Short mmCIF file of C-alpha atoms and ligand atoms in Angstrom, two decimals:
data_model
loop_
_atom_site.label_atom_id
_atom_site.label_comp_id
_atom_site.label_asym_id
_atom_site.label_seq_id
_atom_site.Cartn_x
_atom_site.Cartn_y
_atom_site.Cartn_z
CA MET V 1229 0.00 0.00 0.00
CA ARG V 1230 1.23 3.51 -0.79
CA THR V 1231 2.17 5.92 1.98
CA PHE V 1232 -0.21 8.64 3.19
CA LYS V 1233 1.90 11.28 1.40
CA GLU V 1234 1.76 9.33 -1.86
CA LEU V 1235 -2.04 9.23 -1.64
CA ILE V 1236 -2.46 13.01 -1.23
CA LYS V 1237 -3.61 14.38 -4.58
CA SER V 1238 -2.55 17.82 -5.67
CA GLU V 1239 -5.04 18.55 -8.45
CA ASN V 1240 -8.60 18.12 -9.66
CA ALA V 1241 -10.39 19.93 -12.51
CA LYS V 1242 -12.96 21.68 -10.29
CA ILE V 1243 -10.80 22.21 -7.22
CA GLY V 1244 -7.84 23.58 -9.22
CA GLN V 1245 -4.16 23.96 -8.42
CA GLY V 1246 -2.77 24.90 -5.01
CA THR V 1247 -5.12 22.57 -3.13
CA LEU V 1248 -4.14 19.21 -1.65
CA ILE V 1249 -6.86 16.56 -1.55
CA PHE V 1250 -7.29 13.45 0.56
CA SER V 1251 -10.44 11.31 0.51
CA MET V 1252 -11.58 9.04 3.32
CA SER V 1253 -13.23 6.63 0.86
CA SER V 1254 -14.79 6.22 -2.57
CA GLU V 1255 -18.37 7.28 -3.33
CA LYS V 1256 -19.26 3.58 -3.47
CA ASN V 1257 -18.10 3.16 0.16
CA CYS V 1258 -19.24 6.60 1.34
CA ALA V 1259 -20.15 6.41 5.03
CA ALA V 1260 -22.95 8.97 4.64
CA GLY V 1261 -24.55 7.00 1.81
CA ILE V 1262 -24.23 3.69 3.65
CA ALA V 1263 -25.79 5.27 6.76
CA GLY V 1264 -28.74 6.50 4.66
CA GLU V 1265 -27.83 10.14 5.34
CA CYS V 1266 -27.26 11.28 1.74
CA ASP V 1267 -29.92 11.05 -0.96
CA LEU V 1268 -27.37 11.57 -3.76
CA TRP V 1269 -25.64 8.28 -2.99
CA GLY V 1270 -25.80 5.20 -5.18
CA LYS V 1271 -27.47 6.96 -8.12
CA GLY V 1272 -24.53 6.76 -10.54
CA VAL V 1273 -23.92 9.77 -12.78
CA LYS V 1274 -27.30 11.25 -11.80
CA GLY V 1275 -26.33 11.38 -8.13
CA CYS V 1276 -23.19 12.41 -6.27
CA TYR V 1277 -20.59 14.08 -8.47
CA ALA V 1278 -17.93 11.86 -6.87
CA ALA V 1279 -19.47 8.83 -8.57
CA LYS V 1280 -18.71 10.13 -12.04
CA ALA V 1281 -14.94 9.63 -11.90
CA GLU V 1282 -15.45 6.16 -10.41
CA ILE V 1283 -17.64 5.21 -13.37
CA GLN V 1284 -15.59 6.95 -16.04
CA TYR V 1285 -12.22 5.67 -14.80
CA LYS V 1286 -13.43 2.41 -13.34
CA ASN V 1287 -10.05 0.69 -13.65
CA ASN V 1288 -8.16 3.03 -11.35
CA VAL V 1289 -10.25 5.66 -9.46
CA PRO V 1290 -12.22 3.20 -7.22
CA GLN V 1291 -9.01 1.30 -6.45
CA PHE V 1292 -7.15 4.52 -5.60
CA ARG V 1293 -9.95 5.69 -3.30
CA ASP V 1294 -10.16 2.27 -1.61
CA GLU V 1295 -6.45 2.54 -0.90
CA CYS V 1296 -6.98 6.03 0.57
CA GLU V 1297 -9.70 4.64 2.85
CA ALA V 1298 -7.52 1.78 4.06
CA ARG V 1299 -4.61 4.16 4.67
CA TRP V 1300 -6.82 6.74 6.42
CA LYS V 1301 -8.12 4.14 8.86
CA ILE V 1302 -4.65 3.07 10.01
CA THR V 1303 -2.97 6.50 10.09
CA ASP V 1304 -2.84 8.61 13.23
CA SER V 1305 -3.29 12.37 13.07
CA PHE V 1306 0.39 13.13 13.72
CA THR V 1307 1.57 10.95 10.80
CA ALA V 1308 -1.11 12.40 8.50
CA ALA V 1309 -0.18 15.99 9.46
CA GLU V 1310 3.49 15.22 8.80
CA ALA V 1311 2.59 13.88 5.35
CA PHE V 1312 0.62 17.04 4.51
CA LEU V 1313 3.46 19.24 5.78
CA ALA V 1314 6.00 17.38 3.61
CA LYS V 1315 3.71 17.79 0.61
CA ILE V 1316 3.19 21.52 1.34
CA LYS V 1317 6.93 22.11 1.62
CA SER V 1318 7.75 20.27 -1.62
CA ALA V 1319 4.86 21.65 -3.72
CA ARG V 1320 5.79 23.57 -6.87
CA THR V 1321 2.59 25.63 -6.67
CA PRO V 1322 2.12 27.32 -3.26
CA ILE V 1323 -0.54 25.44 -1.30
CA LYS V 1324 -3.49 27.58 -0.26
CA ALA V 1325 -5.95 24.90 0.84
CA ILE V 1326 -6.44 21.28 1.83
CA ARG V 1327 -9.67 19.56 0.90
CA PHE V 1328 -10.78 16.42 2.68
CA ASN V 1329 -13.11 14.18 0.70
CA GLU V 1330 -13.62 14.87 -2.97
CA SER V 1331 -15.43 11.58 -2.35
CA GLY V 1332 -16.54 9.96 0.90
CA ASP V 1333 -17.45 11.39 4.29
CA PHE V 1334 -16.50 11.04 7.95
CA HIS V 1335 -16.80 7.39 9.02
CA SER V 1336 -17.18 8.25 12.68
CA THR V 1337 -16.61 10.85 15.38
CA GLU V 1338 -12.96 9.68 15.45
CA CYS V 1339 -12.57 10.91 11.86
CA ILE V 1340 -13.84 14.36 12.88
CA ASP V 1341 -11.39 14.47 15.77
CA LYS V 1342 -8.56 13.33 13.50
CA VAL V 1343 -9.27 16.14 11.00
CA ILE V 1344 -9.40 18.68 13.85
CA GLN V 1345 -6.03 17.47 15.15
CA ILE V 1346 -4.47 17.50 11.66
CA ALA V 1347 -5.79 21.03 10.99
CA THR V 1348 -4.48 22.22 14.36
CA MET V 1349 -0.98 20.88 13.66
CA ILE V 1350 -0.87 22.32 10.13
CA GLY V 1351 -2.24 25.64 11.41
CA GLU V 1352 0.68 26.01 13.80
CA LEU V 1353 3.12 26.16 10.87
CA PHE V 1354 0.89 27.38 8.03
CA PRO V 1355 -1.97 29.38 9.56
CA LYS V 1356 -3.03 30.80 6.17
CA ILE V 1357 -3.70 27.41 4.56
CA ARG V 1358 -7.44 26.79 4.64
CA ILE V 1359 -8.61 23.26 5.43
CA TYR V 1360 -12.14 22.34 4.46
CA THR V 1361 -14.54 19.52 3.91
CA TYR V 1362 -18.25 18.66 3.65
CA THR V 1363 -20.46 16.27 5.54
CA HIS V 1364 -23.86 14.66 5.20
CA ARG V 1365 -23.34 12.77 8.50
CA LYS V 1366 -26.44 13.93 10.34
CA SER V 1367 -25.86 11.32 13.05
CA LEU V 1368 -22.51 13.01 13.86
CA PHE V 1369 -23.94 16.54 14.18
CA THR V 1370 -24.06 16.48 17.98
CA HIS V 1371 -20.38 15.63 18.07
CA LEU V 1372 -19.64 18.35 15.51
CA ALA V 1373 -21.70 20.95 17.35
CA ASN V 1374 -19.73 20.26 20.55
CA ALA V 1375 -16.32 20.16 18.86
CA ILE V 1376 -13.90 23.07 19.03
CA LEU V 1377 -12.69 23.71 15.50
CA PRO V 1378 -9.41 25.51 14.87
CA LYS V 1379 -9.71 28.78 12.91
CA ASN V 1380 -8.18 27.30 9.75
CA LEU V 1381 -10.82 24.53 9.47
CA THR V 1382 -14.23 24.85 7.80
CA ILE V 1383 -16.72 21.99 7.81
CA ASN V 1384 -19.61 22.59 5.42
CA ILE V 1385 -22.90 20.88 6.20
CA SER V 1386 -24.34 19.36 3.03
CA ASP V 1387 -28.07 19.81 2.43
CA ARG V 1388 -28.86 20.51 6.10
CA LYS V 1389 -28.36 23.26 8.64
CA LEU V 1390 -26.29 23.24 11.79
CA GLU V 1391 -25.96 26.39 13.88
CA GLY V 1392 -22.62 28.15 13.31
CA PHE V 1393 -21.65 26.03 10.27
CA ASN V 1394 -21.93 26.82 6.55
CA SER V 1395 -24.61 24.91 4.67
CA PHE V 1396 -23.87 23.65 1.18
CA VAL V 1397 -27.11 22.95 -0.63
CA VAL V 1398 -27.38 21.38 -4.07
CA ASP V 1399 -30.40 22.56 -6.05
CA LYS V 1400 -31.36 19.28 -7.67
CA GLU V 1401 -33.75 20.97 -10.13
CA ILE V 1402 -31.21 23.31 -11.71
CA ARG V 1403 -28.45 21.39 -13.41
CA VAL V 1404 -25.10 22.67 -14.72
CA LYS V 1405 -25.41 23.11 -18.47
CA LYS V 1406 -23.30 20.70 -20.51
CA GLY V 1407 -22.31 20.56 -24.14
CA LYS V 1408 -21.07 23.08 -26.71
CA GLY V 1409 -20.11 26.41 -25.11
CA PHE V 1410 -20.65 25.20 -21.53
CA LYS V 1411 -17.35 23.58 -20.61
CA GLY V 1412 -16.33 23.42 -16.92
CA ALA V 1413 -17.11 26.54 -14.90
CA LEU V 1414 -19.00 28.05 -17.88
CA GLY V 1415 -21.80 25.59 -17.22
CA TYR V 1416 -22.08 26.98 -13.69
CA ILE V 1417 -22.11 30.59 -14.92
CA ALA V 1418 -24.96 29.69 -17.29
CA VAL V 1419 -27.26 28.78 -14.39
CA GLN V 1420 -26.06 31.34 -11.82
CA LYS V 1421 -28.73 33.93 -12.54
CA GLN V 1422 -31.48 31.32 -12.21
CA LEU V 1423 -30.09 30.16 -8.85
CA LYS V 1424 -29.66 33.73 -7.55
CA GLU V 1425 -33.26 34.59 -8.39
CA LYS V 1426 -34.74 31.36 -7.08
CA HIS V 1427 -32.87 31.40 -3.76
CA ASN V 1428 -32.54 35.18 -3.38
CA THR V 1429 -28.83 34.98 -2.56
CA ASN V 1430 -25.44 35.85 -4.02
CA LEU V 1431 -23.78 32.86 -2.37
CA ILE V 1432 -23.73 30.63 -5.45
CA CYS V 1433 -21.12 27.97 -6.19
CA LEU V 1434 -18.85 29.15 -9.03
CA GLY V 1435 -17.73 25.66 -9.98
CA ASP V 1436 -14.10 26.76 -9.81
CA CYS V 1437 -12.63 26.49 -6.31
CA SER V 1438 -9.34 28.06 -7.43
CA LYS V 1439 -11.22 31.39 -7.70
CA CYS V 1440 -13.67 31.02 -4.83
CA THR V 1441 -13.43 30.79 -1.06
CA LEU V 1442 -17.10 30.35 -0.11
CA CYS V 1443 -16.60 26.84 1.29
CA LYS V 1444 -13.21 27.59 2.82
CA ILE V 1445 -14.26 30.31 5.26
CA THR V 1446 -16.77 29.73 8.05
CA HIS V 1447 -19.59 32.31 7.70
CA GLY V 1448 -22.55 30.25 8.85
CA LYS V 1449 -24.58 31.02 5.70
CA THR V 1450 -26.05 28.84 2.96
CA ILE V 1451 -24.18 28.31 -0.32
CA ILE V 1452 -26.29 27.15 -3.26
CA CYS V 1453 -24.83 24.84 -5.88
CA PRO V 1454 -26.46 23.57 -9.08
CA ALA V 1455 -26.69 19.82 -9.64
CA HIS V 1456 -23.56 18.80 -11.55
S1 SF4 D 911 -18.79 27.43 -3.61
FE1 SF4 D 911 -16.72 27.99 -4.28
S2 SF4 D 911 -15.32 26.91 -2.92
FE2 SF4 D 911 -17.37 25.94 -2.69
S3 SF4 D 911 -17.37 24.21 -4.17
FE3 SF4 D 911 -18.23 25.98 -5.24
S4 SF4 D 911 -16.46 26.95 -6.27
FE4 SF4 D 911 -15.64 25.58 -4.70
#
């Protein structure tokens, strides 16, 4: 099995450069889906966006994410923080953020505590690096609500509300436009006006995390994202 450092990804089309990514599992093994706490789970390309890569690149993405899950479960927070720090120091592009879970979710309260400890250790050396993730784990909300999060960590609550946390809500009726002229973030721009009017907010997902910090700063408000 590869080391924790070797399993930290440094790029993804939506998340962009300058962000390190580590996932606690695949979409297929997502703890929120298995617990019945996410209604986007198990619906293939029509559901969670994390499923798409697992279907499109079925010979390597699921295997890679399974390896991440196995490694995550046996790695303590100190070793994981050291791996991130080594990756930050050797990165060619300055690291501005760390994203947990482009697929998957917290397995348990221990996972939440591990992320808090990792963020705290990274924050001591790199306080400006934002660490963020998302969770559908309703059954872990009490633990989250009682946790003390370091300033550099933002946990977005997917599709639900939790006092003091950002909510990240996918509008399942308004879908990112695909096809000619709507590549990548352009598909998001095409539906932005519709989302703004429908939800009466300016906090709309841009579809390009390299240019947006809405999910990386804790503001306690609701961010609306089109289905994608
Ligand atoms: S709201 Fe911004 S930071 Fe959050 S997922 Fe969308 S583009 Fe990325």
